[in-house]
Coordinates of C-alpha atoms in Angstrom, one line a residue:
M1488 CA 29.1 1.9 15.1
R1489 CA 30.0 1.0 18.7
R1490 CA 33.6 0.6 20.1
G1491 CA 34.8 0.6 22.8
K1492 CA 37.1 3.6 25.0
W1493 CA 40.9 2.0 23.8
Q1494 CA 39.2 2.7 21.0
L1495 CA 38.4 5.9 21.0
L1496 CA 42.2 6.9 23.2
I1497 CA 44.0 4.9 19.7
A1498 CA 41.7 7.8 17.6
F1499 CA 43.1 10.3 19.5
M1500 CA 46.8 8.7 19.6
F1501 CA 46.2 8.6 15.6
V1502 CA 45.3 10.5 12.5
M1503 CA 42.6 8.9 10.5
A1504 CA 43.1 8.2 6.9
L1505 CA 39.7 10.5 5.8
F1506 CA 37.7 8.8 2.6
M1507 CA 35.0 10.5 0.5
A1508 CA 32.1 8.5 0.8
A1509 CA 30.3 7.5 -2.8
C1510 CA 26.5 7.8 -2.5
G1511 CA 23.4 9.0 -4.6
N1512 CA 20.4 10.0 -3.0
D1513 CA 17.4 8.9 -0.3
S1514 CA 13.8 8.5 1.6
E1515 CA 11.3 9.4 4.0
D1516 CA 11.4 10.2 8.2
G1517 CA 8.7 8.4 9.5
G1518 CA 7.8 6.1 6.6
E1519 CA 6.4 6.4 3.2
S1520 CA 7.3 3.8 0.0
A1521 CA 10.4 4.4 -2.6
E1522 CA 12.2 2.8 -6.1
G1523 CA 14.1 3.1 -9.2
S1524 CA 13.8 3.3 -13.0
T1525 CA 14.9 2.6 -16.3
D1526 CA 13.5 4.0 -19.7
E1527 CA 12.3 2.0 -22.6
S1528 CA 15.7 1.8 -24.5
D1529 CA 16.8 -0.3 -21.5
E1530 CA 14.5 -2.8 -21.6
G1531 CA 15.6 -6.3 -21.4
E1532 CA 19.3 -5.1 -21.5
A1533 CA 19.7 -4.7 -17.2
D1534 CA 23.3 -5.0 -16.3
N1535 CA 24.3 -7.6 -14.4
G1536 CA 24.8 -7.4 -10.3
G1537 CA 27.6 -8.6 -9.0
E1538 CA 31.3 -8.7 -11.2
E1539 CA 29.8 -6.4 -13.8
G1540 CA 27.4 -4.1 -11.9
E1541 CA 28.8 -3.2 -8.5
A1542 CA 29.5 0.1 -6.9
D1543 CA 33.2 1.3 -7.3
S1544 CA 35.2 0.3 -4.1
D1545 CA 38.8 0.0 -3.3
S1546 CA 39.1 -3.0 -1.4
D1547 CA 42.6 -2.2 0.0
G1548 CA 41.5 0.2 1.9
M1549 CA 38.7 -1.9 4.6
A1550 CA 38.7 -2.4 8.1
D1551 CA 38.5 -5.1 10.3
D1552 CA 35.7 -4.5 11.3
Q1553 CA 33.5 -4.6 9.0
S1554 CA 29.6 -3.7 11.2
L1555 CA 27.7 -0.5 10.5
T1556 CA 25.1 1.0 12.6
V1557 CA 22.3 3.1 11.6
N1558 CA 19.2 4.5 12.8
I1559 CA 15.2 3.9 11.5
K1560 CA 13.6 5.1 14.2
T1561 CA 10.5 3.1 14.5
E1562 CA 9.5 -0.3 14.6
P1563 CA 9.3 -1.5 10.4
P1564 CA 5.2 -2.1 10.4
S1565 CA 5.8 -5.3 8.0
L1566 CA 8.6 -7.5 7.2
H1567 CA 6.2 -8.9 5.1
P1568 CA 7.8 -8.3 1.5
G1569 CA 4.1 -9.2 0.3
K1570 CA 2.3 -6.9 2.8
A1571 CA 5.3 -4.1 3.1
T1572 CA 3.6 -0.4 2.0
D1573 CA 6.2 2.1 3.8
T1574 CA 10.1 3.0 3.8
T1575 CA 11.0 2.3 7.1
S1576 CA 10.2 -1.5 6.0
N1577 CA 11.7 -0.9 2.7
A1578 CA 15.2 -0.2 4.4
V1579 CA 15.3 -3.5 5.9
L1580 CA 13.1 -5.5 3.4
S1581 CA 15.9 -4.5 0.4
Q1582 CA 18.5 -6.2 2.6
I1583 CA 17.9 -9.5 3.0
F1584 CA 15.1 -10.1 0.3
E1585 CA 16.2 -10.2 -3.3
G1586 CA 14.3 -9.4 -6.7
L1587 CA 15.0 -10.4 -10.5
T1588 CA 16.5 -7.4 -10.9
R1589 CA 18.0 -4.8 -8.1
I1590 CA 18.6 -1.0 -8.3
G1591 CA 22.3 -0.4 -8.7
P1592 CA 24.1 2.3 -7.7
D1593 CA 24.1 3.9 -11.2
G1594 CA 20.3 4.3 -10.5
E1595 CA 19.4 1.2 -13.4
P1596 CA 18.0 -2.5 -12.7
Q1597 CA 20.3 -4.8 -13.0
K1598 CA 20.2 -8.6 -12.8
A1599 CA 19.8 -10.3 -9.3
M1600 CA 17.7 -13.4 -9.0
A1601 CA 17.7 -13.6 -13.0
S1602 CA 20.8 -14.7 -15.0
E1603 CA 19.4 -13.7 -18.1
I1604 CA 16.4 -11.5 -18.9
D1605 CA 15.0 -11.3 -22.5
V1606 CA 12.3 -9.2 -23.8
S1607 CA 9.7 -9.5 -26.7
D1608 CA 9.5 -7.4 -30.3
D1609 CA 6.1 -5.9 -29.0
K1610 CA 7.8 -6.0 -25.4
K1611 CA 5.0 -7.5 -23.8
T1612 CA 6.8 -10.6 -23.0
Y1613 CA 9.8 -10.7 -20.7
T1614 CA 11.2 -14.6 -20.5
F1615 CA 13.8 -14.6 -17.0
T1616 CA 16.1 -16.8 -16.1
I1617 CA 17.1 -17.9 -12.4
R1618 CA 20.5 -18.5 -11.4
E1619 CA 21.8 -21.7 -10.9
D1620 CA 22.8 -20.7 -7.4
A1621 CA 19.7 -19.3 -6.6
E1622 CA 19.1 -19.9 -3.1
W1623 CA 16.9 -19.5 0.8
S1624 CA 18.5 -19.0 3.6
N1625 CA 17.8 -22.9 4.7
G1626 CA 19.3 -24.1 1.6
D1627 CA 15.7 -24.6 -0.3
P1628 CA 15.9 -23.7 -3.9
I1629 CA 14.8 -20.6 -5.8
T1630 CA 12.6 -22.1 -9.0
A1631 CA 10.8 -20.2 -11.9
Q1632 CA 7.8 -21.8 -9.7
T1633 CA 8.6 -19.7 -6.4
F1634 CA 8.0 -16.8 -8.1
A1635 CA 5.2 -17.8 -10.0
D1636 CA 3.7 -18.6 -6.2
S1637 CA 5.3 -16.0 -4.3
W1638 CA 3.4 -13.2 -7.2
K1639 CA -0.2 -14.9 -7.1
W1640 CA -1.0 -14.9 -3.6
V1641 CA 0.1 -11.1 -3.3
L1642 CA -3.0 -11.3 -6.3
N1643 CA -4.9 -14.1 -4.2
P1644 CA -8.6 -12.1 -3.2
D1645 CA -7.7 -14.0 -0.1
S1646 CA -4.4 -12.9 1.0
P1647 CA -4.4 -10.4 3.6
D1648 CA -3.0 -6.5 4.4
T1649 CA -2.0 -6.9 0.1
D1650 CA -2.2 -3.0 -0.3
Y1651 CA 0.7 -3.3 -2.9
A1652 CA -1.5 -5.6 -5.4
Y1653 CA -1.5 -2.9 -8.1
Q1654 CA 2.4 -2.8 -8.7
L1655 CA 1.7 -5.9 -10.6
Y1656 CA -1.3 -5.0 -12.6
P1657 CA 1.0 -4.1 -15.8
I1658 CA 0.9 -8.4 -15.8
K1659 CA -2.0 -9.7 -18.0
G1660 CA -4.6 -10.2 -16.1
A1661 CA -3.5 -9.6 -12.4
E1662 CA -6.2 -6.4 -12.1
A1663 CA -8.5 -8.8 -12.9
A1664 CA -7.6 -12.1 -10.8
K1665 CA -7.3 -9.6 -7.7
K1666 CA -10.8 -8.3 -7.9
G1667 CA -12.1 -12.5 -8.4
D1668 CA -12.9 -12.2 -11.6
K1669 CA -10.4 -13.6 -13.1
S1670 CA -9.0 -17.1 -12.2
L1671 CA -5.4 -17.1 -10.7
D1672 CA -4.4 -20.1 -13.6
D1673 CA -5.4 -17.2 -16.1
V1674 CA -2.7 -14.2 -14.6
G1675 CA 0.1 -14.0 -17.3
I1676 CA 2.5 -15.7 -14.7
T1677 CA 4.3 -19.0 -16.2
A1678 CA 7.2 -21.0 -14.6
V1679 CA 8.0 -22.6 -18.0
D1680 CA 10.1 -24.8 -16.1
D1681 CA 12.5 -24.5 -13.0
E1682 CA 14.9 -22.3 -14.8
T1683 CA 12.5 -20.2 -16.3
L1684 CA 9.8 -17.5 -16.1
E1685 CA 7.4 -16.0 -18.1
V1686 CA 5.8 -12.7 -17.6
E1687 CA 3.0 -11.6 -20.4
L1688 CA 2.2 -7.7 -19.8
E1689 CA -1.5 -6.2 -20.6
E1690 CA 0.7 -3.7 -22.7
P1691 CA 4.4 -2.0 -22.9
T1692 CA 5.0 -0.9 -19.8
P1693 CA 8.8 0.8 -20.0
Y1694 CA 9.7 1.0 -15.8
F1695 CA 8.6 -2.9 -15.6
L1696 CA 12.1 -4.2 -14.8
E1697 CA 12.2 -1.2 -12.1
L1698 CA 8.7 -3.1 -11.2
T1699 CA 10.3 -6.0 -10.5
A1700 CA 13.1 -5.1 -8.3
F1701 CA 10.4 -3.4 -5.7
Y1702 CA 9.6 -5.3 -2.6
T1703 CA 5.8 -6.5 -3.4
F1704 CA 7.6 -8.9 -6.4
Y1705 CA 10.0 -10.3 -3.5
P1706 CA 9.9 -13.9 -3.8
I1707 CA 8.3 -15.7 -0.4
N1708 CA 9.5 -19.1 0.8
Q1709 CA 6.0 -20.8 0.2
N1710 CA 7.2 -24.2 2.3
V1711 CA 7.8 -21.8 5.4
A1712 CA 4.7 -19.5 5.0
E1713 CA 2.2 -22.7 4.4
S1714 CA 3.4 -24.1 7.7
N1715 CA 3.8 -21.2 10.0
E1716 CA 1.3 -17.7 8.7
D1717 CA 3.6 -15.9 10.8
W1718 CA 6.6 -15.8 9.5
A1719 CA 7.4 -12.9 9.2
A1720 CA 7.0 -11.8 12.9
D1721 CA 10.3 -12.2 14.2
A1722 CA 13.7 -13.6 13.4
G1723 CA 14.4 -17.2 13.0
E1724 CA 14.7 -20.2 11.8
D1725 CA 11.3 -19.6 9.6
Y1726 CA 12.4 -16.2 8.4
V1727 CA 13.7 -17.5 5.3
T1728 CA 15.2 -14.9 3.4
N1729 CA 17.2 -14.6 -0.1
G1730 CA 19.3 -10.7 0.0
P1731 CA 23.0 -10.1 0.5
F1732 CA 21.7 -9.9 4.6
L1733 CA 20.1 -12.2 6.9
L1734 CA 17.7 -11.1 10.0
D1735 CA 19.7 -12.6 12.5
E1736 CA 17.7 -10.4 15.7
W1737 CA 14.4 -8.5 15.4
K1738 CA 14.1 -7.0 18.9
H1739 CA 11.2 -5.1 18.6
K1740 CA 10.6 -1.1 19.2
N1741 CA 14.2 -1.6 20.1
Q1742 CA 17.0 -3.6 17.4
V1743 CA 16.9 -5.3 13.9
V1744 CA 20.8 -6.6 13.4
L1745 CA 21.6 -7.7 10.0
K1746 CA 24.4 -10.3 9.0
K1747 CA 25.8 -11.5 6.0
N1748 CA 24.7 -14.1 4.3
P1749 CA 26.9 -16.7 3.1
D1750 CA 24.9 -18.5 0.8
Y1751 CA 24.0 -15.3 -1.1
W1752 CA 24.9 -15.7 -5.1
D1753 CA 26.9 -12.6 -4.8
A1754 CA 28.0 -13.0 -1.5
E1755 CA 31.6 -12.0 -2.8
N1756 CA 31.1 -9.1 -3.6
V1757 CA 29.4 -7.7 -0.3
N1758 CA 31.0 -6.4 2.5
L1759 CA 30.1 -5.6 5.4
E1760 CA 29.3 -8.9 7.8
T1761 CA 26.9 -7.0 10.5
I1762 CA 24.6 -4.2 10.5
T1763 CA 22.5 -2.9 13.3
M1764 CA 19.9 -1.0 13.1
E1765 CA 18.4 1.0 15.9
M1766 CA 15.3 2.0 16.5
V1767 CA 15.5 6.0 18.3
N1768 CA 12.5 8.2 17.3
D1769 CA 13.7 11.7 18.9
E1770 CA 16.1 13.5 16.0
N1771 CA 18.1 14.6 18.5
T1772 CA 18.9 11.3 20.5
S1773 CA 20.1 9.7 17.2
K1774 CA 22.2 13.3 16.3
Q1775 CA 23.9 12.9 19.8
M1776 CA 24.8 9.7 19.1
Y1777 CA 25.9 9.4 15.6
D1778 CA 28.0 12.9 16.9
E1779 CA 29.8 10.5 20.2
G1780 CA 30.4 7.3 17.2
E1781 CA 27.6 4.8 17.8
L1782 CA 26.1 5.7 15.1
D1783 CA 27.4 5.6 11.6
W1784 CA 24.9 7.4 9.2
L1785 CA 22.4 10.1 10.3
G1786 CA 19.2 11.6 7.9
S1787 CA 17.9 10.1 4.6
P1788 CA 16.5 7.8 4.3
L1789 CA 16.3 6.2 7.3
D1790 CA 16.1 8.7 10.1
A1791 CA 15.8 12.3 10.2
V1792 CA 18.6 15.2 11.1
P1793 CA 17.4 17.8 13.7
L1794 CA 16.0 21.2 11.6
A1795 CA 18.4 23.1 14.2
A1796 CA 21.3 21.1 13.1
I1797 CA 21.1 21.2 9.4
P1798 CA 22.5 24.8 9.5
Q1799 CA 25.2 24.2 10.8
M1800 CA 25.7 21.0 9.5
K1801 CA 25.5 22.9 6.0
Q1802 CA 27.8 25.4 6.4
E1803 CA 30.5 23.3 7.8
G1804 CA 30.5 20.9 5.0
N1805 CA 29.1 17.4 6.8
L1806 CA 25.4 17.0 5.4
E1807 CA 24.8 16.3 2.1
I1808 CA 21.7 16.8 -0.3
S1809 CA 20.2 15.8 -2.9
P1810 CA 16.6 15.6 -5.5
K1811 CA 14.4 12.8 -4.4
A1812 CA 11.6 11.8 -6.1
G1813 CA 8.7 12.3 -3.8
T1814 CA 6.0 14.8 -2.5
Y1815 CA 5.2 15.3 0.9
Y1816 CA 1.3 16.3 1.3
Y1817 CA -1.8 17.0 3.7
S1818 CA -4.7 14.0 2.8
F1819 CA -8.4 15.7 2.9
N1820 CA -10.6 12.3 4.4
T1821 CA -13.5 13.6 1.1
E1822 CA -15.8 11.6 3.6
K1823 CA -15.8 13.5 6.6
E1824 CA -17.1 17.1 7.0
P1825 CA -16.0 19.6 5.7
F1826 CA -13.1 18.5 3.3
T1827 CA -16.5 16.6 1.1
N1828 CA -16.8 19.9 -0.5
K1829 CA -13.8 21.0 -2.9
N1830 CA -13.7 24.6 -2.5
I1831 CA -13.0 23.8 1.5
R1832 CA -10.4 21.6 0.4
K1833 CA -9.1 23.8 -1.7
A1834 CA -9.5 26.9 0.3
F1835 CA -6.9 25.1 3.3
A1836 CA -4.8 24.4 0.1
L1837 CA -4.3 27.9 -0.7
S1838 CA -3.6 29.5 2.2
I1839 CA -0.2 27.2 2.9
N1840 CA 2.8 29.1 2.9
R1841 CA 5.1 26.8 1.9
Q1842 CA 7.7 28.9 1.0
A1843 CA 8.2 29.8 4.4
I1844 CA 7.9 26.5 5.7
V1845 CA 10.9 25.1 3.5
K1846 CA 13.1 28.1 4.1
N1847 CA 12.6 28.1 7.8
I1848 CA 11.2 24.7 9.2
T1849 CA 12.4 22.1 6.5
K1850 CA 15.9 23.3 5.5
G1851 CA 16.7 21.0 3.2
E1852 CA 16.3 22.6 -0.1
Q1853 CA 13.1 21.1 0.0
E1854 CA 11.1 22.6 -3.1
P1855 CA 7.3 24.2 -2.6
G1856 CA 4.9 21.4 -3.9
M1857 CA 1.9 23.1 -6.1
A1858 CA 1.4 19.8 -7.9
L1859 CA 1.4 16.1 -6.8
V1860 CA 4.0 15.0 -9.5
P1861 CA 7.5 16.1 -7.8
T1862 CA 9.3 17.5 -10.2
A1863 CA 12.0 15.5 -10.0
I1864 CA 9.8 13.9 -12.6
W1865 CA 7.7 16.3 -13.9
E1866 CA 10.1 19.6 -14.2
E1867 CA 6.9 21.8 -15.4
N1868 CA 5.9 21.1 -11.6
E1869 CA 7.5 23.5 -10.4
E1870 CA 5.0 26.2 -11.2
G1871 CA 2.1 23.9 -10.4
Y1872 CA -1.3 24.8 -10.6
F1873 CA -1.9 27.2 -8.0
D1874 CA 0.0 29.7 -6.3
D1875 CA 1.7 29.2 -3.6
N1876 CA 0.2 31.2 -0.2
N1877 CA -2.6 33.0 -1.9
V1878 CA -4.7 33.6 0.5
E1879 CA -7.2 35.8 -1.4
K1880 CA -8.6 33.0 -3.2
A1881 CA -8.4 31.0 -0.8
K1882 CA -11.1 32.8 1.2
E1883 CA -13.1 33.0 -2.1
Y1884 CA -13.1 29.5 -2.0
L1885 CA -13.8 29.0 1.5
D1886 CA -17.1 31.2 1.6
K1887 CA -18.1 29.4 -1.6
G1888 CA -17.5 26.4 0.4
L1889 CA -19.5 27.2 3.4
E1890 CA -22.4 28.6 1.2
E1891 CA -22.7 25.1 -0.7
M1892 CA -23.0 23.5 3.0
G1893 CA -24.9 26.0 4.6
L1894 CA -22.3 26.5 7.1
D1895 CA -21.7 30.0 8.2
E1896 CA -18.7 29.1 9.7
L1897 CA -16.1 26.2 9.7
P1898 CA -16.0 23.2 12.3
K1899 CA -13.5 22.5 14.9
I1900 CA -10.4 20.6 12.3
K1901 CA -8.6 18.1 13.7
L1902 CA -4.9 18.5 11.8
S1903 CA -2.8 14.8 12.3
Y1904 CA 0.9 13.6 11.6
N1905 CA 3.0 11.1 13.0
T1906 CA 5.8 11.4 15.4
D1907 CA 8.8 13.2 14.5
E1908 CA 10.0 16.7 14.5
A1909 CA 9.5 18.2 11.2
H1910 CA 6.3 16.8 11.0
A1911 CA 5.0 18.3 14.2
A1912 CA 7.1 22.0 13.5
I1913 CA 5.3 21.8 10.2
A1914 CA 2.0 20.7 11.8
K1915 CA 2.4 23.7 13.9
A1916 CA 2.6 26.5 11.4
A1917 CA 0.0 25.2 9.5
Q1918 CA -2.4 24.9 12.5
D1919 CA -1.5 28.5 12.3
M1920 CA -2.0 30.0 8.4
W1921 CA -5.3 28.1 8.6
R1922 CA -6.1 30.0 11.9
E1923 CA -4.8 33.5 10.2
N1924 CA -6.2 32.9 6.5
L1925 CA -9.0 31.2 7.1
G1926 CA -10.2 32.0 11.2
A1927 CA -9.9 27.9 11.0
E1928 CA -9.5 26.5 14.7
V1929 CA -7.4 23.7 14.6
E1930 CA -6.6 20.6 17.0
L1931 CA -3.5 19.2 16.6
N1932 CA -3.0 14.9 16.9
N1933 CA -0.2 13.2 16.6
E1934 CA 0.4 9.3 16.8
E1935 CA 3.0 6.9 16.2
W1936 CA 3.6 5.7 13.1
N1937 CA 2.2 2.0 13.4
V1938 CA -1.2 3.7 15.2
Y1939 CA -0.8 6.2 12.6
L1940 CA -1.0 4.3 10.0
D1941 CA -4.3 2.0 10.9
S1942 CA -6.1 5.6 11.7
M1943 CA -4.9 6.9 8.0
T1944 CA -6.1 3.5 6.9
E1945 CA -9.6 3.4 8.8
G1946 CA -10.2 6.8 7.7
N1947 CA -10.1 7.9 11.5
Y1948 CA -9.1 11.4 10.7
Q1949 CA -10.4 14.8 8.6
V1950 CA -6.6 15.8 7.5
G1951 CA -3.4 14.0 8.2
R1952 CA -0.1 13.9 6.9
M1953 CA 1.5 11.7 4.3
G1954 CA 3.8 11.7 1.8
W1955 CA 5.1 9.4 -1.4
I1956 CA 8.3 8.9 -2.7
A1957 CA 8.3 7.5 -6.4
D1958 CA 8.5 3.7 -6.8
F1959 CA 9.6 4.1 -10.2
L1960 CA 10.1 7.2 -12.2
D1961 CA 7.3 7.6 -14.2
P1962 CA 4.3 10.2 -12.8
I1963 CA 2.1 7.3 -12.9
N1964 CA 3.4 5.9 -10.0
F1965 CA 1.5 9.3 -8.5
L1966 CA -1.3 9.1 -10.0
E1967 CA -2.3 5.4 -10.1
I1968 CA -2.8 5.9 -6.4
F1969 CA -5.8 7.8 -5.8
E1970 CA -7.5 5.6 -9.1
T1971 CA -9.4 3.7 -7.1
V1972 CA -10.2 4.0 -2.6
G1973 CA -8.2 1.8 -0.3
G1974 CA -4.6 0.4 -0.9
N1975 CA -2.7 3.8 0.1
N1976 CA -4.9 5.9 -1.3
Y1977 CA -6.3 7.3 2.2
T1978 CA -8.2 10.4 0.5
N1979 CA -11.4 8.0 0.0
W1980 CA -11.8 9.9 -3.4
E1981 CA -12.2 8.5 -6.9
D1982 CA -13.6 9.8 -9.7
D1983 CA -14.3 7.6 -13.6
E1984 CA -12.9 9.9 -15.2
Y1985 CA -10.0 10.4 -13.7
A1986 CA -9.8 6.6 -13.8
S1987 CA -10.2 6.3 -17.2
L1988 CA -7.9 8.5 -18.3
L1989 CA -5.2 6.4 -16.6
Q1990 CA -6.4 3.6 -18.2
E1991 CA -6.1 5.3 -21.4
A1992 CA -2.4 6.4 -21.1
R1993 CA -1.1 2.7 -19.7
K1994 CA -2.8 1.5 -23.5
E1995 CA -1.3 4.9 -25.4
K1996 CA 2.2 3.6 -27.5
D1997 CA 3.2 7.5 -28.0
E1998 CA 4.6 9.2 -25.7
G1999 CA 3.7 12.4 -26.2
V2000 CA 0.1 11.8 -26.3
R2001 CA 0.4 9.6 -23.0
K2002 CA 2.0 12.5 -21.0
E2003 CA -0.8 14.4 -22.3
L2004 CA -2.9 12.4 -20.5
L2005 CA -1.6 11.6 -17.7
R2006 CA -0.7 15.7 -17.4
E2007 CA -4.8 15.9 -18.2
A2008 CA -5.2 13.5 -15.0
E2009 CA -3.5 15.6 -12.6
Q2010 CA -5.2 18.8 -13.7
L2011 CA -8.3 17.0 -12.8
F2012 CA -7.1 15.7 -9.6
M2013 CA -6.1 18.8 -8.7
D2014 CA -8.9 21.0 -9.6
E2015 CA -10.8 18.6 -7.1
M2016 CA -8.2 18.9 -4.6
P2017 CA -8.5 15.7 -2.5
L2018 CA -5.2 16.7 -0.7
A2019 CA -2.6 19.5 -0.6
P2020 CA 0.9 19.2 -1.6
V2021 CA 3.0 20.7 0.3
Y2022 CA 7.1 19.8 -0.4
F2023 CA 9.1 18.2 -3.0
Y2024 CA 11.6 16.3 -0.7
T2025 CA 15.6 15.9 -1.1
N2026 CA 17.8 13.7 0.6
V2027 CA 19.2 15.5 3.3
Y2028 CA 21.7 13.1 4.7
A2029 CA 25.4 13.0 6.9
H2030 CA 27.8 9.7 7.0
K2031 CA 31.2 9.0 9.0
D2032 CA 34.1 9.4 6.1
F2033 CA 35.1 5.8 7.2
V2034 CA 31.4 4.6 5.4
K2035 CA 31.8 4.0 1.4
D2036 CA 30.0 2.7 -1.2
V2037 CA 26.4 3.1 0.8
T2038 CA 24.0 3.8 -2.2
V2039 CA 21.2 6.7 -1.9
G2040 CA 18.4 6.5 -4.3
N2041 CA 16.2 9.7 -5.4
L2042 CA 13.7 6.5 -5.1
G2043 CA 14.1 6.7 -1.3
T2044 CA 16.1 3.8 -0.9
I2045 CA 19.3 2.8 0.4
Q2046 CA 21.2 -0.2 -0.4
F2047 CA 24.0 -1.6 2.0
K2048 CA 25.3 -4.8 -0.3
W2049 CA 28.1 -2.8 -2.2
G2050 CA 29.0 -0.8 1.2
Y2051 CA 32.3 -1.1 3.3
I2052 CA 34.2 0.4 6.2
A2053 CA 37.4 2.3 5.0
E2054 CA 40.4 2.3 8.0
H2055 CA 40.1 4.5 10.0

């Protein structure tokens, strides 16, 4: 938050009242994915947002200036809810849009655009009542048909760049429609009337109310979208939203400015008037801005705390660290040699010293990752499926793989990553480990986030840094990424038996049996090793003492709806 010199002078003349922040957990630097969780007993009983669900804040100490400044590092790849796939975009979208539900400060889904939610006895039919006062920022009404049309747009085979369409596949007929095997009219999404949306599922889905809080499920103003297909490219009168804040300015590659939405249904519980989101990609620069009072937040899930600053900030008690349901990994392009061979992939995976990386580089209490699903979801994955830094076994896999491929030695390898201090340091460490342990010559290649995403999507890489933050707290969210080639599966690996296990798990009603099926799928995945997990994420962040009730979730999200600036 920028303040004038006179305010800085006053700050030196008066004793500042310090307030402890009420915050939770968060997401990923560089860009990935995110959201929240509920168990089966909560279905249909989401807490109401607003008066029953807001964060526990004390409005008596509020400052007159309710302006907040943060750093999101890079340009959001997409501010179209149906096209977005990363945490940078999510950091903006979750403030300016709202779905039928919203993840509350306690991490559980609340009623948002839906004022009532009823669930059938068989857990397969959800009936949502749309709020009477739900409207777009241009005054257009939001109806059940709005949601039906928005979701079906994502499922339309002709809609471009809808990599997250599979999040809607729990809905009856959704997958078949997206693949062009069924009509969109046959999908289980029905606007009964203006206020009533009925959704039929293929099978009971315990986390469905978390999905309806996810950005792919956000509504889109169809009237605007049909008249301007580029409506989401810039701020302006066509960028119509329904969340707590409005997209006031979008200075590309420079800054996003959000303003409070006075017509939001729960506006009385929104305190912040302005949120300025800078795009400063250098962590040391953002740390300096934070120290000088130009930023009010540093670190997860918006940007990153400089690695060198972490030990001192921890020692001074100025850093918050909490678990995050996410996995940092190196994706192998299984269509490019030598990573077409699973033993070569295993050799590279096992020859990484994860403990050294989290101890000497990241320093944010991350856990070495020897599995796909993080320990925040499956505690038993603390041991994982192989031993960390097992160089002897890695060399055995290497020899076997080279023999299978008819090679005497490894070809030159290119390791790609998006621009970020930690990504660069980890890549350099992996380069050294692979050279020392496997004799591999590894070239490093870094690209800006938007360019990097295009390279990964087009398969223009050999080994690439990627990470996944849970969209909901269920292991299938990690496993289903790799069910088919495309979408967020940059490995180009797929397996019929693996896909069959996931399909079986979706239909299984016995939770114990379901878990065994998912564990079997993960075992198969780790045996094939289309990626090398490195560590399980934590949230590492700091904020000014006067920033209150900003909620950081263990699914990589940050919400400013309940936040405020205290007097200081």
